[in-house]
Short mmCIF file of C-alpha atoms and ligand atoms in Angstrom, two decimals:
data_model
loop_
_atom_site.label_atom_id
_atom_site.label_comp_id
_atom_site.label_asym_id
_atom_site.label_seq_id
_atom_site.Cartn_x
_atom_site.Cartn_y
_atom_site.Cartn_z
CA MET A 1 120.24 113.74 70.99
CA THR A 2 117.57 111.81 72.84
CA GLY A 3 118.03 109.87 76.07
CA PRO A 4 117.79 106.11 76.42
CA ALA A 5 114.50 104.54 75.30
CA PRO A 6 111.91 104.03 78.03
CA VAL A 7 111.80 100.81 79.96
CA ILE A 8 108.46 99.06 79.47
CA LEU A 9 107.37 96.97 82.44
CA VAL A 10 104.30 94.80 81.97
CA ALA A 11 102.58 93.10 84.89
CA ALA A 12 100.35 90.14 84.04
CA THR A 13 97.01 91.35 82.69
CA PRO A 14 94.43 90.82 85.48
CA THR A 15 91.15 89.11 84.67
CA PRO A 16 88.33 91.40 85.82
CA ASN A 17 86.29 88.67 87.51
CA GLY A 18 86.96 90.05 90.99
CA ASP A 19 89.33 92.30 92.89
CA LEU A 20 93.06 91.63 93.12
CA HIS A 21 93.84 89.96 96.43
CA LEU A 22 97.06 90.04 98.48
CA GLY A 23 98.38 86.99 96.64
CA HIS A 24 98.27 88.86 93.35
CA LEU A 25 99.66 92.06 94.84
CA ALA A 26 102.59 90.29 96.55
CA GLY A 27 103.45 88.74 93.18
CA PRO A 28 103.94 90.66 89.96
CA TYR A 29 102.34 94.00 90.88
CA LEU A 30 104.52 94.89 93.88
CA ALA A 31 107.70 93.49 92.31
CA ALA A 32 107.25 95.56 89.15
CA ASP A 33 106.37 98.62 91.24
CA ILE A 34 109.60 98.33 93.22
CA TYR A 35 111.62 97.82 90.04
CA ALA A 36 109.89 100.81 88.41
CA ARG A 37 110.55 103.08 91.40
CA ARG A 38 114.19 102.06 91.48
CA LEU A 39 114.65 102.80 87.77
CA ARG A 40 112.87 106.15 88.07
CA ALA A 41 115.11 107.13 91.01
CA ALA A 42 118.06 106.48 88.68
CA GLY A 43 116.55 108.85 86.11
CA ARG A 44 115.16 106.26 83.67
CA GLU A 45 111.81 106.79 81.97
CA VAL A 46 109.53 103.88 82.88
CA ARG A 47 106.19 102.84 81.48
CA TYR A 48 104.74 100.41 83.97
CA VAL A 49 101.55 99.10 82.41
CA SER A 50 98.91 96.42 82.41
CA CYS A 51 95.42 96.01 81.02
CA THR A 52 92.38 94.08 82.18
CA ASP A 53 91.75 90.84 80.29
CA ASP A 54 88.03 91.25 79.67
CA SER A 55 87.77 88.52 77.02
CA GLN A 56 88.68 85.70 79.42
CA THR A 57 85.99 83.06 79.88
CA TYR A 58 86.58 83.29 83.65
CA VAL A 59 84.50 86.47 83.43
CA VAL A 60 81.62 84.40 82.03
CA SER A 61 81.91 81.55 84.53
CA THR A 62 82.26 83.89 87.54
CA ALA A 63 79.35 86.07 86.39
CA ALA A 64 77.18 82.96 86.09
CA ARG A 65 78.17 81.83 89.57
CA LEU A 66 77.41 85.25 91.05
CA GLY A 67 74.24 85.76 89.03
CA VAL A 68 75.34 89.05 87.49
CA THR A 69 75.98 90.07 83.89
CA PRO A 70 79.56 89.80 82.59
CA ALA A 71 79.48 93.52 81.72
CA ARG A 72 78.61 94.46 85.30
CA LEU A 73 81.24 92.06 86.67
CA THR A 74 84.02 93.51 84.50
CA ALA A 75 83.07 97.12 85.31
CA GLU A 76 82.93 96.53 89.08
CA SER A 77 86.05 94.37 89.10
CA THR A 78 88.08 96.86 87.09
CA ALA A 79 87.15 99.63 89.53
CA ALA A 80 88.10 97.38 92.47
CA ILE A 81 91.43 96.40 90.84
CA GLU A 82 92.28 100.05 90.17
CA ASN A 83 91.49 100.90 93.78
CA SER A 84 93.64 98.07 95.17
CA LEU A 85 96.60 99.09 93.01
CA ARG A 86 96.20 102.71 94.09
CA ILE A 87 95.92 102.14 97.83
CA MET A 88 98.93 99.79 97.80
CA GLY A 89 100.93 102.53 96.11
CA ILE A 90 101.54 100.49 92.95
CA SER A 91 102.97 103.07 90.54
CA MET A 92 101.37 101.59 87.44
CA ALA A 93 99.90 103.79 84.72
CA PRO A 94 96.08 103.89 84.89
CA LEU A 95 94.44 100.80 83.39
CA PRO A 96 93.41 101.72 79.86
CA PRO A 97 89.76 101.47 78.79
CA VAL A 98 88.88 98.24 76.99
CA ASP A 99 87.00 99.94 74.19
CA ASP A 100 86.90 100.09 70.39
CA ARG A 101 90.49 101.38 70.24
CA TYR A 102 91.56 98.36 72.29
CA ARG A 103 89.71 95.96 70.01
CA ARG A 104 91.19 97.70 66.95
CA ALA A 105 94.70 97.22 68.39
CA VAL A 106 94.04 93.50 68.91
CA LEU A 107 92.54 93.07 65.45
CA ASP A 108 95.42 94.93 63.78
CA PHE A 109 97.89 92.63 65.55
CA VAL A 110 96.18 89.38 64.50
CA THR A 111 95.07 90.37 61.01
CA ALA A 112 98.69 91.25 60.15
CA LEU A 113 99.62 87.68 61.06
CA HIS A 114 96.68 86.32 59.08
CA ARG A 115 97.71 88.35 56.02
CA ALA A 116 101.26 87.06 56.38
CA GLY A 117 99.98 83.49 56.21
CA ARG A 118 101.10 82.54 59.72
CA PHE A 119 97.90 80.74 60.74
CA ARG A 120 96.79 77.20 59.81
CA LEU A 121 93.27 75.83 59.65
CA ARG A 122 92.95 72.72 61.83
CA THR A 123 90.18 70.36 62.89
CA VAL A 124 90.44 69.96 66.66
CA ARG A 125 88.42 68.03 69.25
CA LEU A 126 86.97 70.22 72.01
CA PRO A 127 84.99 69.40 75.15
CA TYR A 128 81.33 70.22 74.64
CA ASP A 129 78.46 70.94 77.01
CA GLU A 130 75.44 69.21 75.43
CA ALA A 131 72.95 70.79 77.86
CA ALA A 132 74.14 74.35 77.25
CA GLY A 133 75.00 73.67 73.60
CA ARG A 134 78.47 75.16 73.71
CA TYR A 135 82.12 74.31 73.24
CA LEU A 136 84.26 74.41 76.38
CA TYR A 137 87.71 75.89 76.90
CA ASP A 138 89.66 77.75 79.61
CA GLY A 139 87.37 78.85 82.46
CA LEU A 140 84.34 77.08 81.00
CA VAL A 141 85.79 73.61 81.66
CA GLY A 142 87.33 71.77 84.62
CA GLY A 143 88.97 68.38 84.95
CA SER A 144 92.32 66.80 85.74
CA CYS A 145 95.63 68.01 84.35
CA PRO A 146 97.00 65.43 81.86
CA THR A 147 100.55 66.19 83.04
CA CYS A 148 100.36 66.28 86.87
CA LEU A 149 96.78 64.99 87.48
CA ALA A 150 95.88 67.97 89.72
CA GLY A 151 92.48 69.56 89.34
CA SER A 152 92.72 72.11 86.56
CA SER A 153 90.78 74.47 84.35
CA GLY A 154 91.20 74.36 80.62
CA GLY A 155 94.13 76.08 78.94
CA VAL A 156 96.85 75.73 81.56
CA CYS A 157 97.38 73.94 84.88
CA GLU A 158 98.06 76.27 87.82
CA ASP A 159 100.01 73.55 89.64
CA CYS A 160 102.54 72.27 87.10
CA GLY A 161 102.23 75.12 84.60
CA HIS A 162 101.78 72.81 81.60
CA PRO A 163 99.25 73.83 78.96
CA ASN A 164 96.31 71.61 78.13
CA ASN A 165 94.71 72.38 74.82
CA TYR A 166 91.58 71.14 73.10
CA ASP A 167 90.50 67.72 74.50
CA GLU A 168 93.63 67.02 76.59
CA LEU A 169 92.06 67.69 80.01
CA LEU A 170 91.12 64.40 81.75
CA ASP A 171 87.59 63.95 83.18
CA ALA A 172 86.46 67.18 81.51
CA ARG A 173 83.20 68.66 82.78
CA PRO A 174 81.51 72.02 82.28
CA THR A 175 82.32 74.56 85.00
CA GLY A 176 79.31 74.81 87.27
CA GLY A 177 77.42 72.33 85.08
CA LEU A 178 76.28 68.75 85.48
CA GLY A 179 77.86 65.58 84.24
CA PRO A 180 80.83 64.96 82.00
CA ALA A 181 81.50 66.92 78.86
CA THR A 182 81.24 65.26 75.48
CA VAL A 183 83.71 65.96 72.68
CA ARG A 184 82.95 67.61 69.33
CA GLU A 185 85.10 68.60 66.42
CA ALA A 186 85.60 72.19 65.32
CA ARG A 187 87.57 73.88 62.53
CA ILE A 188 89.67 76.68 64.01
CA LEU A 189 92.72 78.74 63.11
CA VAL A 190 95.92 78.01 65.00
CA LEU A 191 99.50 79.29 65.14
CA PRO A 192 101.81 76.24 65.23
CA MET A 193 104.38 76.91 67.95
CA GLU A 194 106.51 74.08 66.58
CA GLU A 195 107.37 76.24 63.55
CA TYR A 196 109.15 78.64 65.94
CA ARG A 197 111.15 76.02 67.82
CA GLN A 198 114.58 77.15 66.63
CA ARG A 199 113.87 80.80 67.42
CA LEU A 200 112.60 79.79 70.86
CA VAL A 201 115.69 77.67 71.55
CA ASP A 202 117.94 80.55 70.43
CA TYR A 203 115.99 83.01 72.57
CA PHE A 204 116.27 80.89 75.72
CA ASP A 205 119.97 80.33 75.01
CA ASP A 206 120.34 84.11 75.02
CA HIS A 207 118.05 84.56 78.06
CA PRO A 208 119.03 81.77 80.48
CA ASP A 209 118.41 83.75 83.67
CA TRP A 210 114.95 82.52 84.57
CA ARG A 211 114.33 81.46 88.15
CA PRO A 212 114.83 77.69 88.55
CA HIS A 213 111.20 76.54 88.67
CA PRO A 214 109.95 78.32 85.52
CA ALA A 215 113.27 77.44 83.82
CA GLN A 216 112.52 73.77 84.50
CA LEU A 217 109.02 74.13 83.06
CA ILE A 218 110.41 75.73 79.90
CA ARG A 219 112.89 72.84 79.51
CA GLU A 220 110.02 70.36 79.95
CA LEU A 221 107.91 72.14 77.34
CA LEU A 222 110.75 72.36 74.81
CA ALA A 223 111.53 68.67 75.32
CA GLY A 224 108.17 67.64 73.84
CA PRO A 225 106.14 68.56 70.77
CA LEU A 226 105.11 72.22 70.98
CA PRO A 227 101.36 72.87 70.83
CA ASP A 228 99.28 74.65 68.22
CA ILE A 229 98.22 77.97 69.77
CA PRO A 230 94.47 78.46 69.22
CA ILE A 231 93.83 81.73 67.41
CA THR A 232 90.07 81.34 67.11
CA VAL A 233 87.56 79.41 69.22
CA PRO A 234 83.92 78.50 68.62
CA GLY A 235 82.70 80.61 71.54
CA ASP A 236 80.35 83.51 72.16
CA TRP A 237 82.48 85.72 74.46
CA GLY A 238 85.35 87.97 73.48
CA ILE A 239 86.32 89.72 70.27
CA GLU A 240 84.73 88.46 67.04
CA ALA A 241 87.32 86.84 64.79
CA PRO A 242 87.36 88.62 61.41
CA PHE A 243 88.62 85.67 59.34
CA PRO A 244 86.59 84.14 56.48
CA GLU A 245 87.76 80.60 57.36
CA THR A 246 86.12 80.69 60.81
CA PRO A 247 82.75 82.43 60.54
CA GLY A 248 81.06 83.18 63.87
CA GLN A 249 84.12 82.36 65.97
CA ARG A 250 85.89 84.52 68.55
CA LEU A 251 89.56 85.29 69.09
CA TYR A 252 91.14 83.00 71.68
CA PRO A 253 91.41 85.28 74.76
CA TRP A 254 95.05 84.53 75.60
CA ILE A 255 96.31 85.87 72.26
CA GLU A 256 95.22 89.38 73.28
CA ALA A 257 97.99 89.85 75.88
CA MET A 258 100.63 91.25 73.52
CA PRO A 259 98.44 93.78 71.67
CA ALA A 260 96.80 94.59 75.04
CA SER A 261 100.22 95.38 76.49
CA MET A 262 101.12 97.51 73.45
CA TYR A 263 97.83 99.35 73.76
CA ALA A 264 98.43 99.94 77.49
CA THR A 265 101.93 101.26 76.71
CA TRP A 266 100.49 103.60 74.11
CA TRP A 267 97.74 104.72 76.47
CA ALA A 268 100.34 105.50 79.15
CA GLY A 269 102.35 107.65 76.76
CA ALA A 270 102.16 111.37 76.19
CA GLU A 271 99.20 112.84 74.33
CA SER A 272 101.41 113.49 71.29
CA GLU A 273 102.23 109.80 71.13
CA GLN A 274 98.56 108.80 71.21
CA THR A 275 98.10 110.24 67.73
CA GLY A 276 100.63 107.71 66.37
CA PRO A 277 100.53 103.92 65.89
CA VAL A 278 99.51 101.91 68.96
CA ASP A 279 102.52 99.59 68.66
CA ALA A 280 105.17 102.31 68.10
CA ALA A 281 106.93 101.90 71.47
CA TRP A 282 107.19 98.12 70.93
CA ARG A 283 108.77 98.31 67.48
CA ALA A 284 112.28 96.91 67.44
CA GLU A 285 113.75 100.17 66.14
CA ALA A 286 112.37 102.08 69.18
CA GLY A 287 114.96 100.23 71.26
CA ALA A 288 112.84 99.91 74.40
CA GLU A 289 113.82 97.51 77.14
CA LEU A 290 110.91 95.18 77.93
CA VAL A 291 110.44 93.24 81.18
CA TYR A 292 107.44 91.09 82.16
CA PHE A 293 106.32 90.32 85.70
CA HIS A 294 104.00 87.33 86.12
CA GLY A 295 103.20 84.25 88.17
CA PHE A 296 104.51 80.72 87.59
CA ASP A 297 101.10 79.64 86.28
CA ASN A 298 101.57 82.17 83.45
CA THR A 299 105.00 80.88 82.41
CA TYR A 300 103.63 79.09 79.35
CA HIS A 301 101.65 82.16 78.25
CA TRP A 302 104.07 85.02 78.98
CA GLY A 303 107.18 82.90 78.48
CA LEU A 304 106.36 80.99 75.29
CA MET A 305 103.02 81.73 73.69
CA ASP A 306 103.30 85.52 73.75
CA LEU A 307 106.92 85.28 72.64
CA VAL A 308 105.88 83.22 69.60
CA LEU A 309 103.14 85.72 68.80
CA LEU A 310 105.77 88.48 68.72
CA MET A 311 108.19 86.30 66.72
CA ALA A 312 105.46 85.55 64.18
CA HIS A 313 105.63 89.25 63.25
CA GLY A 314 109.22 88.73 62.05
CA ASP A 315 111.63 91.29 63.46
CA ARG A 316 109.00 93.97 63.92
CA TYR A 317 108.88 93.91 67.72
CA VAL A 318 111.22 94.05 70.68
CA LEU A 319 111.41 90.80 72.66
CA PRO A 320 111.49 90.80 76.47
CA THR A 321 114.90 91.06 78.12
CA ALA A 322 113.60 89.30 81.22
CA ASN A 323 110.59 87.62 82.80
CA VAL A 324 110.40 88.06 86.56
CA CYS A 325 108.30 85.10 87.63
CA ASN A 326 106.86 84.50 91.11
CA GLU A 327 105.31 81.47 92.81
CA PHE A 328 102.00 81.39 94.68
CA TYR A 329 101.51 83.41 97.86
CA GLU A 330 99.30 81.48 100.27
CA LEU A 331 96.96 82.64 103.03
CA ALA A 332 97.26 80.75 106.31
CA GLY A 333 98.50 77.59 104.64
CA ALA A 334 96.15 77.39 101.65
CA LYS A 335 95.91 78.95 98.20
CA PHE A 336 94.02 82.24 97.95
CA SER A 337 90.65 81.41 96.45
CA THR A 338 88.07 83.95 95.41
CA SER A 339 85.42 81.31 94.76
CA ARG A 340 85.87 79.77 98.23
CA GLY A 341 86.18 83.16 99.93
CA HIS A 342 89.66 82.27 101.25
CA LEU A 343 91.31 85.59 100.57
CA MET A 344 92.34 88.94 101.96
CA ARG A 345 92.04 92.14 100.02
CA ALA A 346 94.35 95.12 100.23
CA ASP A 347 91.69 97.46 101.63
CA GLU A 348 90.89 95.07 104.50
CA LEU A 349 94.53 94.85 105.54
CA LEU A 350 95.35 98.52 105.00
CA ALA A 351 92.45 99.47 107.27
CA GLU A 352 94.43 97.86 110.10
CA VAL A 353 98.11 98.16 109.19
CA PRO A 354 100.02 101.14 107.73
CA ARG A 355 100.94 100.78 104.09
CA ASP A 356 104.72 100.75 104.52
CA LEU A 357 104.45 97.86 106.97
CA VAL A 358 102.26 95.92 104.54
CA ARG A 359 104.65 96.61 101.67
CA PHE A 360 107.65 95.65 103.81
CA TYR A 361 106.13 92.34 104.88
CA LEU A 362 104.79 91.37 101.46
CA THR A 363 108.21 92.18 100.05
CA LEU A 364 110.11 90.30 102.75
CA THR A 365 107.93 87.22 102.21
CA ALA A 366 107.48 87.58 98.44
CA PRO A 367 107.16 84.09 96.88
CA GLU A 368 110.11 84.46 94.54
CA HIS A 369 111.35 80.88 94.45
CA GLN A 370 108.75 78.85 96.29
CA ARG A 371 105.32 79.27 97.78
CA SER A 372 105.24 81.45 100.89
CA ASP A 373 102.58 82.03 103.47
CA PHE A 374 100.80 85.09 104.81
CA THR A 375 99.10 85.63 108.16
CA VAL A 376 98.25 88.96 109.80
CA ASP A 377 99.69 87.83 113.14
CA ARG A 378 103.02 87.03 111.56
CA LEU A 379 103.01 90.36 109.73
CA ARG A 380 102.51 92.22 113.01
CA GLU A 381 105.23 90.30 114.81
CA VAL A 382 107.84 90.52 112.06
CA CYS A 383 107.18 94.20 111.34
CA ARG A 384 107.37 95.08 115.04
CA GLN A 385 110.66 93.25 115.60
CA ARG A 386 112.48 93.84 112.35
CA LEU A 387 111.19 97.20 111.16
CA VAL A 388 109.32 99.37 113.66
CA GLU A 389 111.43 98.85 116.80
CA PRO A 390 114.89 99.45 115.28
CA TRP A 391 113.49 102.27 113.16
CA HIS A 392 112.17 104.04 116.23
CA VAL A 393 115.44 103.60 118.09
CA LEU A 394 117.03 105.60 115.27
CA ALA A 395 114.13 108.06 115.12
CA ASP A 396 114.39 108.64 118.88
CA ALA A 397 118.12 109.34 118.60
CA LEU A 398 117.58 111.85 115.81
CA GLU A 399 114.67 113.44 117.60
CA LEU A 400 116.80 114.02 120.65
CA ALA A 401 119.65 115.36 118.60
CA THR A 402 117.61 117.70 116.46
CA LEU A 403 114.95 118.85 118.92
CA THR A 404 116.73 119.00 122.23
CA GLY A 405 120.14 120.11 121.07
CA ALA A 406 121.75 117.09 122.69
CA LEU A 407 124.55 117.13 120.17
CA PRO A 408 127.70 119.14 120.93
CA THR A 409 127.17 121.07 117.69
CA ASP A 410 124.07 122.20 115.81
CA GLY A 411 126.00 122.16 112.52
CA PRO A 412 126.91 119.25 110.27
CA LEU A 413 128.57 116.12 111.61
CA PRO A 414 131.77 114.98 109.88
CA VAL A 415 131.69 111.72 107.93
CA THR A 416 134.95 109.78 108.02
CA ALA A 417 136.41 107.66 105.23
CA ASP A 418 135.22 104.59 107.13
CA GLY A 419 131.68 105.98 107.29
CA ARG A 420 131.70 106.63 103.55
CA ARG A 421 132.99 103.12 102.90
CA ARG A 422 130.21 101.59 105.01
CA ALA A 423 127.54 103.76 103.33
CA ALA A 424 128.85 102.66 99.92
CA ALA A 425 128.69 99.02 101.04
CA ILE A 426 124.99 99.42 101.96
CA THR A 427 124.29 101.09 98.62
CA GLU A 428 125.98 98.26 96.74
CA ARG A 429 124.04 95.60 98.66
CA PHE A 430 120.77 97.23 97.60
CA ALA A 431 121.95 97.66 94.01
CA GLY A 432 122.62 93.92 93.83
CA CYS A 433 119.06 93.18 94.99
CA TYR A 434 117.44 95.50 92.45
CA ARG A 435 119.52 94.54 89.42
CA LEU A 436 118.32 92.03 86.83
CA PRO A 437 118.71 89.10 86.48
CA GLY A 438 119.31 88.58 90.20
CA PHE A 439 116.46 90.99 91.07
CA SER A 440 115.03 90.05 94.47
CA ILE A 441 112.67 92.24 96.45
CA ALA A 442 112.75 89.75 99.34
CA ARG A 443 116.51 90.20 99.63
CA ALA A 444 116.07 93.99 99.46
CA ALA A 445 113.62 93.82 102.40
CA GLU A 446 116.02 91.52 104.23
CA THR A 447 118.75 94.12 103.65
CA ILE A 448 116.53 96.83 105.16
CA ALA A 449 115.93 94.70 108.26
CA GLY A 450 119.56 93.66 108.64
CA GLN A 451 120.98 97.16 108.27
CA LEU A 452 118.31 98.68 110.54
CA ALA A 453 119.18 96.26 113.32
CA ARG A 454 122.87 97.00 112.93
CA LEU A 455 122.43 100.79 112.91
CA ALA A 456 120.02 100.72 115.86
CA ALA A 457 122.58 98.79 117.88
CA ALA A 458 125.31 101.22 116.79
CA VAL A 459 123.37 104.31 117.83
CA GLU A 460 122.55 102.77 121.19
CA ALA A 461 126.24 101.97 121.76
CA ASP A 462 127.94 105.04 120.30
CA GLY A 463 125.30 107.74 119.94
CA LEU A 464 124.64 109.70 116.79
CA THR A 465 127.66 110.25 114.54
CA GLY A 466 128.21 111.52 111.03
CA ASP A 467 129.22 108.03 109.98
CA LEU A 468 125.91 106.68 111.23
CA LEU A 469 124.00 109.42 109.40
CA ALA A 470 125.80 108.54 106.15
CA GLN A 471 124.83 104.89 106.54
CA LEU A 472 121.25 105.72 107.48
CA ARG A 473 120.99 107.95 104.41
CA ALA A 474 122.20 105.06 102.22
CA LEU A 475 119.70 102.77 103.92
CA LEU A 476 116.80 105.20 103.33
CA ALA A 477 117.74 105.53 99.65
CA GLY A 478 117.87 101.74 99.30
CA ALA A 479 114.59 101.26 101.15
CA ALA A 480 112.74 104.03 99.26
CA PRO A 481 111.16 101.79 96.56
CA ILE A 482 109.61 99.63 99.33
CA LEU A 483 108.90 102.06 102.20
CA ILE A 484 107.32 104.66 99.95
CA ASP A 485 105.54 106.72 102.60
CA ALA A 486 108.57 106.84 104.89
CA ALA A 487 110.75 107.88 101.95
CA GLU A 488 108.38 110.68 101.04
CA ALA A 489 108.14 111.87 104.65
CA ALA A 490 111.92 111.70 105.05
CA GLN A 491 112.46 113.85 101.99
CA ALA A 492 109.88 116.31 103.26
CA ALA A 493 111.76 116.42 106.58
CA GLY A 494 114.98 117.34 104.80
CA TRP A 495 116.66 114.01 104.04
CA GLU A 496 118.36 113.93 100.68
CA LEU A 497 117.93 110.30 99.57
CA SER A 498 121.22 110.33 97.75
CA THR A 499 123.94 107.73 97.56
CA ALA A 500 126.65 110.27 96.71
CA PRO A 501 129.54 110.29 99.21
CA ALA A 502 129.32 113.14 101.74
CA ALA A 503 132.07 114.68 103.87
CA GLU A 504 129.56 115.94 106.43
CA LEU A 505 125.83 115.65 107.08
CA VAL A 506 123.33 117.72 109.04
CA PRO A 507 121.09 115.64 111.31
CA VAL A 508 117.39 115.97 110.43
CA PRO A 509 114.46 114.17 112.08
CA LEU A 510 113.62 110.66 110.91
CA PRO A 511 109.83 110.49 110.42
CA ARG A 512 108.08 107.78 112.40
CA LEU A 513 106.72 104.79 110.55
CA GLY A 514 102.96 104.73 110.53
CA ARG A 515 101.63 102.75 113.44
CA PRO A 516 98.28 100.97 113.56
CA ALA A 517 96.09 101.98 116.45
CA SER A 518 95.92 98.37 117.61
CA GLU A 519 99.67 98.11 118.06
CA PRO A 520 101.19 99.39 121.30
CA VAL A 521 103.45 102.38 120.89
CA HIS A 522 107.08 101.47 121.32
CA LEU A 523 109.48 104.22 122.28
CA THR A 524 112.99 103.36 123.31
CA GLU A 525 114.29 105.47 126.14
CA VAL A 526 117.58 106.94 124.98
CA LEU A 527 117.96 109.69 127.55
CA PRO A 528 120.90 109.04 129.86
ZN1 ZN B 601 99.35 70.03 86.02
#
């Protein structure tokens, strides 16, 4: 008898045209990490994966702007992304190499659809750069969104989330080039999304628990004609399309996300699994639970396009049980922007502020339902008031009790029925935050702050009791997926991060939260 199938968590595949910044990390990567840690603590096997999206044209346009080769840009960016994930404590499997095995996985995925007759040959009109002699799409073209009129790249609008395909972008011009783009025709292969309308409608009927903003976008998209998904493009970057109808063309980069995610899942598996088919864990019969984490601007891709690409394989693959979708995180009132240098990277911030404080603040202010704003000053102030000060009141009380023998007994403290009831209430509040579909890391961080304040006040009023220890233990267990270093230190100090009811508990020291050198030490005097 085998246990339940692993849970596969996929965070949006990062484009290796630069490092991840705090805006990315506070979005899908931290949310999926917290969900993964919570599931693992409950004994579930989790594969938390992603894969760099090397075929994106943003690699080409950024490399041109920086004056480096795309190969050098992807190599350096991938190393930087891996480092940022690691230092933030994001418990994702290592990013898999984008090599011949990767390309084989992508080609197997699309050639199966080609063999099954899912693609159609279409003549489309594409923006064209006459000076450079190339067709323009995605990161190669800028203009105005035909839906909301905001400035937009090709492919999808970051502001309203609507796709723009082919020649739909208004005022199209080559990225970094001069003058307007012209328009030329091209014969490409497409996958008509309209042919999957009924399956999409049925799927969204069965999965109604999207957050309101992406749910609205999905309703808007389903209300109109659904686009033809480009399968091939007349470009010179990315994987060569192997189809006789489109000689010399490349695969459209966005269609790689599903086979890339399967490949990353396979790569994260045991060595024995890596001898088997790359898509084995994603087959319907494997029974895996699949959850995506991505930003609002990826709703069309991860919510519809990738779903249709899975559906086009018939019933071969599992479909996602949920998409956890975040909004933009802003820096001091404006969008993070790599090209304008308006950004903050994880290593810059972690050089100044301990990791648990960064994770707490990013979690507390995570842009789950609307854009939220980051400043270092606000991080310092909120962490000091809502995390560090109450935490150290509790740490001081335990230090006194355990080191100075201030307690009347050096044995366990009894936990009353009321203490057990209160501990169970804390545990249930956290469970509600971490459970899909209502999953909310911001509410989990809010729960940490609220319970810390309450317990700090209680220990100042009544001293250390078994009931307080039981509640603090429940709080530490609930906070563990967010405050990862404190949780590890607490376990090392002798805390059992369990939510099981206890009749008595032995006081053990509560490790201090890391404190940046620039922040004054706060120690509450608790001696009489
Ligand atoms: Zn728009």
